[in-house]
């Protein structure tokens, strides 16, 4: 079994979120990073598989202050020895694909090959719309289609950057290299480094990733099965692990079965309960574990401002059967949060494994909203009491 923590890096406590523009306060971000480092070390020491970060921009409210997860990945890797680091995920259409491919390759080296790569569309108008404006990923009724097209084209470019020595590419949105670039350097011409008659005809991106051919890929399914079939199909085709927040049993089974059938259609034999990079479905849940049920409830209530006030309003639960959760009790009843003592939560984890055949659980760590000591205890207690038992 694999167990991952997914951090939105909230910079405000539960009682402060929604009261001001907390993201604009530098000292809050500094404190959040210091606490994140300590929590990463705790996860490293207690058997967690990885720590993932979101990518969000302009979050002045303070709920998700994570504009460059790759930089934070590298920072945390310097303080851990075993824990993997990744994102869930990078908003691909908001980047230049060549620069993103280079940054990922460098980060892979700087983390010692402990990098995972989560990729997604720039689906939020404030974040992706501002940074991706030159690519037209938002702004009209064709934006969603264009966003998907750019995402898939950018990924093709990134694959070439990671796996080919010298190459060129001509797509609907980008040409690499553009026509007419001169490069008259005798060393380049002597080595045939993509130069012909003084013109640049091919490029090679450096360095190549440390992990061969590139780091393991992850894709988050945010729209449910109905709105996410393209995402499932793409993840199955390229070999990306699919992460779903689905909680309704029928939908979870439909997602896993749809992904497995698609992967098999592309010649990839994916089996449940047999994890390997580029295979399978991971379930995403929230977590509150403590010595007593009452203490776990207090931890869960600290997560409510982030989960119910922020994520619910962004549409994360729109496809959930039974409606959008607005209280901790509704989160518990929907199965979106695993809550209780280590024995209680261990039984819930075992139930998910038995019911769905999954082998990877991702828990949203509402750090910042949940105070630091509670997060440290949650990480260590789950690692020592649950991971050690089921892995």
Coordinates of C-alpha atoms in Angstrom, one line a residue, residues 96-106 109 154-169 174 176-177 193-194 200 202-210 213-214:
X96 CA 5.7 27.1 -21.4
X97 CA 6.0 23.3 -22.0
X98 CA 9.8 23.5 -22.6
X99 CA 10.4 25.4 -19.4
X100 CA 8.2 23.1 -17.5
X101 CA 10.0 20.0 -18.9
X102 CA 13.3 21.5 -17.9
X103 CA 12.2 22.5 -14.4
X104 CA 10.9 19.0 -13.8
X105 CA 14.1 17.4 -15.0
X106 CA 16.2 19.7 -12.8
X109 CA 18.0 15.5 -10.0
X154 CA 2.2 20.6 -24.2
X155 CA 2.5 17.1 -22.9
X156 CA 3.7 15.8 -26.3
X157 CA 6.4 18.5 -26.2
X158 CA 7.4 17.6 -22.7
X159 CA 7.7 13.9 -23.6
X160 CA 10.0 14.8 -26.5
X161 CA 12.1 17.1 -24.2
X162 CA 12.6 14.2 -21.7
X163 CA 13.1 11.3 -24.1
X164 CA 14.7 12.6 -27.3
X165 CA 18.2 13.9 -27.8
X166 CA 17.7 16.3 -30.7
X167 CA 14.2 16.9 -32.0
X168 CA 11.7 19.3 -33.6
X169 CA 7.9 19.6 -33.3
X174 CA 3.6 25.7 -30.9
X176 CA 9.9 23.9 -31.8
X177 CA 12.2 25.5 -32.9
X193 CA 24.0 20.1 -32.5
X194 CA 20.7 20.7 -34.4
X200 CA 18.6 26.1 -35.8
X202 CA 16.4 20.9 -33.9
X203 CA 16.9 21.4 -30.1
X204 CA 17.8 19.2 -27.2
X205 CA 16.6 20.0 -23.7
X206 CA 19.0 19.4 -20.8
X207 CA 19.3 17.8 -18.4
X208 CA 17.3 14.7 -19.0
X209 CA 15.4 13.5 -15.9
X210 CA 17.2 11.3 -13.4
X213 CA 12.5 7.8 -18.9
X214 CA 10.8 10.4 -16.6

